[in-house]
Short mmCIF file of C-alpha atoms and ligand atoms in Angstrom, two decimals:
data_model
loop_
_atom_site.label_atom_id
_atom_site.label_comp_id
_atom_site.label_asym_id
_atom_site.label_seq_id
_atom_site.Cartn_x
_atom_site.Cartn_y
_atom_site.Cartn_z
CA UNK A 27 163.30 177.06 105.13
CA UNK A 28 160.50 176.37 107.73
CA UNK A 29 158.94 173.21 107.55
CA UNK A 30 155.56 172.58 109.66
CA UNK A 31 154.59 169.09 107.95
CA UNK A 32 155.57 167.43 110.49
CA UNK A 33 156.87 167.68 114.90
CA UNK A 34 158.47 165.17 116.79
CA UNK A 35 156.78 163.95 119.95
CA UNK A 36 159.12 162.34 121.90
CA UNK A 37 161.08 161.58 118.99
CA UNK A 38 157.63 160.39 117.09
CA UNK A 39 156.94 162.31 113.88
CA UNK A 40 153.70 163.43 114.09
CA UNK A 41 152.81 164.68 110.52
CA UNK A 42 150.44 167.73 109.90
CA UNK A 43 146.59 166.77 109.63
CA UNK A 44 143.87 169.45 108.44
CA UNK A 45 140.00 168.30 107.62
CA UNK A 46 138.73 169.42 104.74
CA UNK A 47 136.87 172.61 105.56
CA UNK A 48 133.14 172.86 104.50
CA UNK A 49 130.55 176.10 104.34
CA UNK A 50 128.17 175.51 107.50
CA UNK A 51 125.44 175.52 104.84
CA UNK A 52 126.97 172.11 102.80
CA UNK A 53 127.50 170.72 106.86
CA UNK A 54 123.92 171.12 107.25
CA UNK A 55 123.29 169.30 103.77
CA UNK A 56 125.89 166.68 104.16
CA UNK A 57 125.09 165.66 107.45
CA UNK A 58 121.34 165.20 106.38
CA UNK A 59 122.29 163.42 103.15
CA UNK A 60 124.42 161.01 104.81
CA UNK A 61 121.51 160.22 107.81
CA UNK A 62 119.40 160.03 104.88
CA UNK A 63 121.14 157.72 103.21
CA UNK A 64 122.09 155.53 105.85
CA UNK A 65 118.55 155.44 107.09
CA UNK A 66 117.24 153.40 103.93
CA UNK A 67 119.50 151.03 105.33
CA UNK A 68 117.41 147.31 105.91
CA UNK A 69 119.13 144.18 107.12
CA UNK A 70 118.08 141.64 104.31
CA UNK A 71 117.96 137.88 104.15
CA UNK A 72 117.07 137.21 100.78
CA UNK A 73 119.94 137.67 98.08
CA UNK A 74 120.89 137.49 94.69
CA UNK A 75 123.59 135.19 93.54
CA UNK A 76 124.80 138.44 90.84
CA UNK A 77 127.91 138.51 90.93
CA UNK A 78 129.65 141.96 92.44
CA UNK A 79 133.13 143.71 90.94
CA UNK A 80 136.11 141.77 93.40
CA UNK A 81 137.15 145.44 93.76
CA UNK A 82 134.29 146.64 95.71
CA UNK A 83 134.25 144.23 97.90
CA UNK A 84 137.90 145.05 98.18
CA UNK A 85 137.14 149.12 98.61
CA UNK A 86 134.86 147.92 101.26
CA UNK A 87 136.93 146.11 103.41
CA UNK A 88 139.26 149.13 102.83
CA UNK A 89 136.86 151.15 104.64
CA UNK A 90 136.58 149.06 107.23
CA UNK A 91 140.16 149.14 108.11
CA UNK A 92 139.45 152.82 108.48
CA UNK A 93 138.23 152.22 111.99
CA UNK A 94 139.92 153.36 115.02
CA UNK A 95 141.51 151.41 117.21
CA UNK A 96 142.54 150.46 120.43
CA UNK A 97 146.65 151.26 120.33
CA UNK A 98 146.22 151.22 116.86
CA UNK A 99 146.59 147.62 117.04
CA UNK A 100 144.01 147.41 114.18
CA UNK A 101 143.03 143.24 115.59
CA UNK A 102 141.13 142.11 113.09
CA UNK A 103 141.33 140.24 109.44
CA UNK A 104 138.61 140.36 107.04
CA UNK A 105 137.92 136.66 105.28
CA UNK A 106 136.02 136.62 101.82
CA UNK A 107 134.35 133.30 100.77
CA UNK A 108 133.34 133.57 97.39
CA UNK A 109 134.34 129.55 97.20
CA UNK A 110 130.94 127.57 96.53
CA UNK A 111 132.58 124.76 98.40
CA UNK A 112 133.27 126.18 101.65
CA UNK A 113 130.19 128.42 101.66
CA UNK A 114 128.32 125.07 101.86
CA UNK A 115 130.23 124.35 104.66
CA UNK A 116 129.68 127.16 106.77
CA UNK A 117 125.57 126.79 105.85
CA UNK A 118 125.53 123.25 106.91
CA UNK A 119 127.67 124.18 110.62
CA UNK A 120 125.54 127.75 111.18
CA UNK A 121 121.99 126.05 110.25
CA UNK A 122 123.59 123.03 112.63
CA UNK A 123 124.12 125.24 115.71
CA UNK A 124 120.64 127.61 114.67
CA UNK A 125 118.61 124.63 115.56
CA UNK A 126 120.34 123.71 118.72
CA UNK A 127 119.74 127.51 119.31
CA UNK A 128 116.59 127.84 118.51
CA UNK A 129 115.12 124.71 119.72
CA UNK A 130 117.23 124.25 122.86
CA UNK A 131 119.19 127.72 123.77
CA UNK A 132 117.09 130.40 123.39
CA UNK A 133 114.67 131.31 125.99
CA UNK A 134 110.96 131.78 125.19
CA UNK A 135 110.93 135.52 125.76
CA UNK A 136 113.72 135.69 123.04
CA UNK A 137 111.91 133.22 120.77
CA UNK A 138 109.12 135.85 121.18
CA UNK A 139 111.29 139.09 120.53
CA UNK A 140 112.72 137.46 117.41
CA UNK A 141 108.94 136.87 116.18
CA UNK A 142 108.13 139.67 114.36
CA UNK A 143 111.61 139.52 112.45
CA UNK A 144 110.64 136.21 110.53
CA UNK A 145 114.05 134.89 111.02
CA UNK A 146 114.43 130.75 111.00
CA UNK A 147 116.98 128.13 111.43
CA UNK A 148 117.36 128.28 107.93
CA UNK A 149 119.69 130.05 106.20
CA UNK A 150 119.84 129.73 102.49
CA UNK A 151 121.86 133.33 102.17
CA UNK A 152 124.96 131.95 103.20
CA UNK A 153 124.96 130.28 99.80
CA UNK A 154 123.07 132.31 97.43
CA UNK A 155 125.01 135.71 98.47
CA UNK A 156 127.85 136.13 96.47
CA UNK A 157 130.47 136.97 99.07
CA UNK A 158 130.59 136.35 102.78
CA UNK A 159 132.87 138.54 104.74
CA UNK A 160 133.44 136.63 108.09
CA UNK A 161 134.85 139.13 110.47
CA UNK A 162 138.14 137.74 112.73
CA UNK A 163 138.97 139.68 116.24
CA UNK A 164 142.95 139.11 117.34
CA UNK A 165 142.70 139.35 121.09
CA UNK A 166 146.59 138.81 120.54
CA UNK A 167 149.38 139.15 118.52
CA UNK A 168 153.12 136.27 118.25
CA UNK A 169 155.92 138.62 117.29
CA UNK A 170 158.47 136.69 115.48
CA UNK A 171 160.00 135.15 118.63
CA UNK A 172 156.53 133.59 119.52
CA UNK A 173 155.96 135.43 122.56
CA UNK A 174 151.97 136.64 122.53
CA UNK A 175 151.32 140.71 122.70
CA UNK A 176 147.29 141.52 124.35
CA UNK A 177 145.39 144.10 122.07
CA UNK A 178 143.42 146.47 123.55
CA UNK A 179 139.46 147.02 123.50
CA UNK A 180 139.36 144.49 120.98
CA UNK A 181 135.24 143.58 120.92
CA UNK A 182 135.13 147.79 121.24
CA UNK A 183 138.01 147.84 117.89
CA UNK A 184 135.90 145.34 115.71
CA UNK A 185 132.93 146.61 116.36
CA UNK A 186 133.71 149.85 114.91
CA UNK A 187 135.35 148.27 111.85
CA UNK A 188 132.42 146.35 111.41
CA UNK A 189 130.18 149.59 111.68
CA UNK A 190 132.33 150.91 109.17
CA UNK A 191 132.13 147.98 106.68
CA UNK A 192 128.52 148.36 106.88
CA UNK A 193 127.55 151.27 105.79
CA UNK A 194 130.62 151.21 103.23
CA UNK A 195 128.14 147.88 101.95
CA UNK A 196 125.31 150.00 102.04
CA UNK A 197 126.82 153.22 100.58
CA UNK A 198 127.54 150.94 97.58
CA UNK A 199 124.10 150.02 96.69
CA UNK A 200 124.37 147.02 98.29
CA UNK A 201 122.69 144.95 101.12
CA UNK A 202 124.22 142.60 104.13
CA UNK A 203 122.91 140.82 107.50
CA UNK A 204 124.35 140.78 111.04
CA UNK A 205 124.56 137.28 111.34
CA UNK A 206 125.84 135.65 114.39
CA UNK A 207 125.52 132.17 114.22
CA UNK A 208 125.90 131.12 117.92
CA UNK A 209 128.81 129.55 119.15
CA UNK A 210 130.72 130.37 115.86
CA UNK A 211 134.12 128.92 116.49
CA UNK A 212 133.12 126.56 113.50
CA UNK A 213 134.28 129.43 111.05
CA UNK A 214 137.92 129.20 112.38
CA UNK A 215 137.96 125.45 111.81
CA UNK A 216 136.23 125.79 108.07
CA UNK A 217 138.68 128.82 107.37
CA UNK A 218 141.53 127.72 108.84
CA UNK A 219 142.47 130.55 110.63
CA UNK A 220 145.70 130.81 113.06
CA UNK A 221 145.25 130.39 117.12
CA UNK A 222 144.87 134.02 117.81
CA UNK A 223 141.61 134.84 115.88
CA UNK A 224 138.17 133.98 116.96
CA UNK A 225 134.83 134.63 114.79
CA UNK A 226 132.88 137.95 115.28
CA UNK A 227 130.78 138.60 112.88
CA UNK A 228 129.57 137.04 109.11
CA UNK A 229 128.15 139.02 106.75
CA UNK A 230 126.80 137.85 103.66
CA UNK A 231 127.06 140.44 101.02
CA UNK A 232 124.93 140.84 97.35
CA UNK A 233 122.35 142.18 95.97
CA UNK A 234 119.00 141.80 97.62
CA UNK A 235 116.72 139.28 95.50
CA UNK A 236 113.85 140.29 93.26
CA UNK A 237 110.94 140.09 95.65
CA UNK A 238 112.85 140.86 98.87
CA UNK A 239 110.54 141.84 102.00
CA UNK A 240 111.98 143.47 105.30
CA UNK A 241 109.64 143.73 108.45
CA UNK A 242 108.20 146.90 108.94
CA UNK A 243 109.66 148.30 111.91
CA UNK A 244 111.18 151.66 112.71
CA UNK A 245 114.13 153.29 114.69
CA UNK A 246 113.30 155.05 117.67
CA UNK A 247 112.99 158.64 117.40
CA UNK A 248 116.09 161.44 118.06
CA UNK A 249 114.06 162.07 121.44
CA UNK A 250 114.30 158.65 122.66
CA UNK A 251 117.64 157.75 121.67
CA UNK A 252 119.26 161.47 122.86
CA UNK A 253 119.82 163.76 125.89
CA UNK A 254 121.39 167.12 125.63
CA UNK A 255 122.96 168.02 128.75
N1 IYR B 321 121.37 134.08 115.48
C1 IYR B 321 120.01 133.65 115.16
C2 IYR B 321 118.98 134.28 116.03
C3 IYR B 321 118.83 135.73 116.01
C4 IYR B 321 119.11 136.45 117.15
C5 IYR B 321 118.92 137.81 117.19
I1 IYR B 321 119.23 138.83 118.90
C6 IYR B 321 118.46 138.48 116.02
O1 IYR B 321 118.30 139.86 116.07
C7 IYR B 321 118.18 137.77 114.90
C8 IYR B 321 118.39 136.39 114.90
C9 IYR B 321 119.71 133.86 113.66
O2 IYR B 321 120.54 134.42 112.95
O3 IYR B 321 118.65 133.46 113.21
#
């Protein structure tokens, strides 16, 4: 009996993969749905503290682990604070190192840029949001002898997963912030996380609050942003 599930490639199975095939008419409609949909996305600063289901947060973070990556080395570890505790913590070090940023680190022209956003040194959502996920890049690995093992395209990697978890967030009905406290190395510390992981990214996730207000600003338009060649 023939089997075509799988091939080896150099010895390495390689098992049969097929796409779901779709009319080009529900392409069309699909691919607009989904630009539609992602494009009500907002970043928000003002949450609710409602509670969300522990297993959407969890189908989330599954989704982000979708991502490719480099060697399929996968380098990164998602950590959920739902702990009112430590989520104090990480407000009091981020709103520390916001005003050293804002007041000492950040050029004028940037102060200027940042204007129109309304953002502050304070920030109140890292303890009124539910959930934070803090995102962790592994430049490295320790196999079980101790001896370190480079990953590959790491900030490239994590940055995809991190795309990923996004619009998973948003694609739940709910709403998140890129926030990048700046330096951030006070997350490993408060989270206790092993040698080989540094802070990327934190991401508060909730509901938006009752009266919540986003600037009004737009994306640029397919012209600007593409070039057929
Ligand atoms: N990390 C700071 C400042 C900030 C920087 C940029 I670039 C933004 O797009 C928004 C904010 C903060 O979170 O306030």
């Amino acid at each position: 009996m023939k089997n075509d599930d799988y091939i080896l490639i150099e010895g390495y199975k390689h098992i049969r993969y097929k796409q779901y095939a779709i009319s080009e008419d529900k392409m069309l409609t699909q691919s607009l749905n989904y630009f539609k949909n992602l494009n009500k996305r907002r970043s928000v600063r003002t949450f609710s503290d409602k509670k969300i289901h522990k297993e959407v947060i969890e189908n989330i973070i599954k989704t982000a682990g979708t991502a490719p990556s480099g060697a399929n080395k996968q380098p990164w570890t998602f950590c959920v604070v739902e702990n009112a505790g430590l989520k104090k913590k990480i407000r009091i070090a981020a709103e520390e190192e916001e005003k050293r940023s804002y007041n000492e680190r950040m050029s004028d022209e940037w102060l200027e840029d940042l204007k129109h956003l309304g953002t502050d040194t304070n920030k109140e959502f890292l303890e009124v949001a539910p959930y934070l996920i803090v995102v962790f890049k592994r430049p490295f690995e320790y196999d079980k002898d101790g001896k370190k093992h480079q990953n590959y395209y790491v900030n490239e990697s994590v940055g995809l997963a991190c795309g990923f978890l996004i619009s998973a967030i948003h694609n739940a009905g709910l709403v998140t912030l890129t926030h990048t406290p700046s330096p951030m190395r006070f997350l490993e510390k408060i989270l206790n996380r092993p040698d080989n992981e540094r802070a990327f990214l934190l991401l508060p996730v909730g509901y938006e609050s009752d009266k919540t207000y986003v600037p009004d600003i737009h994306r640029k338009s397919l012209t600007e942003i593409m070039e057929w060649y």
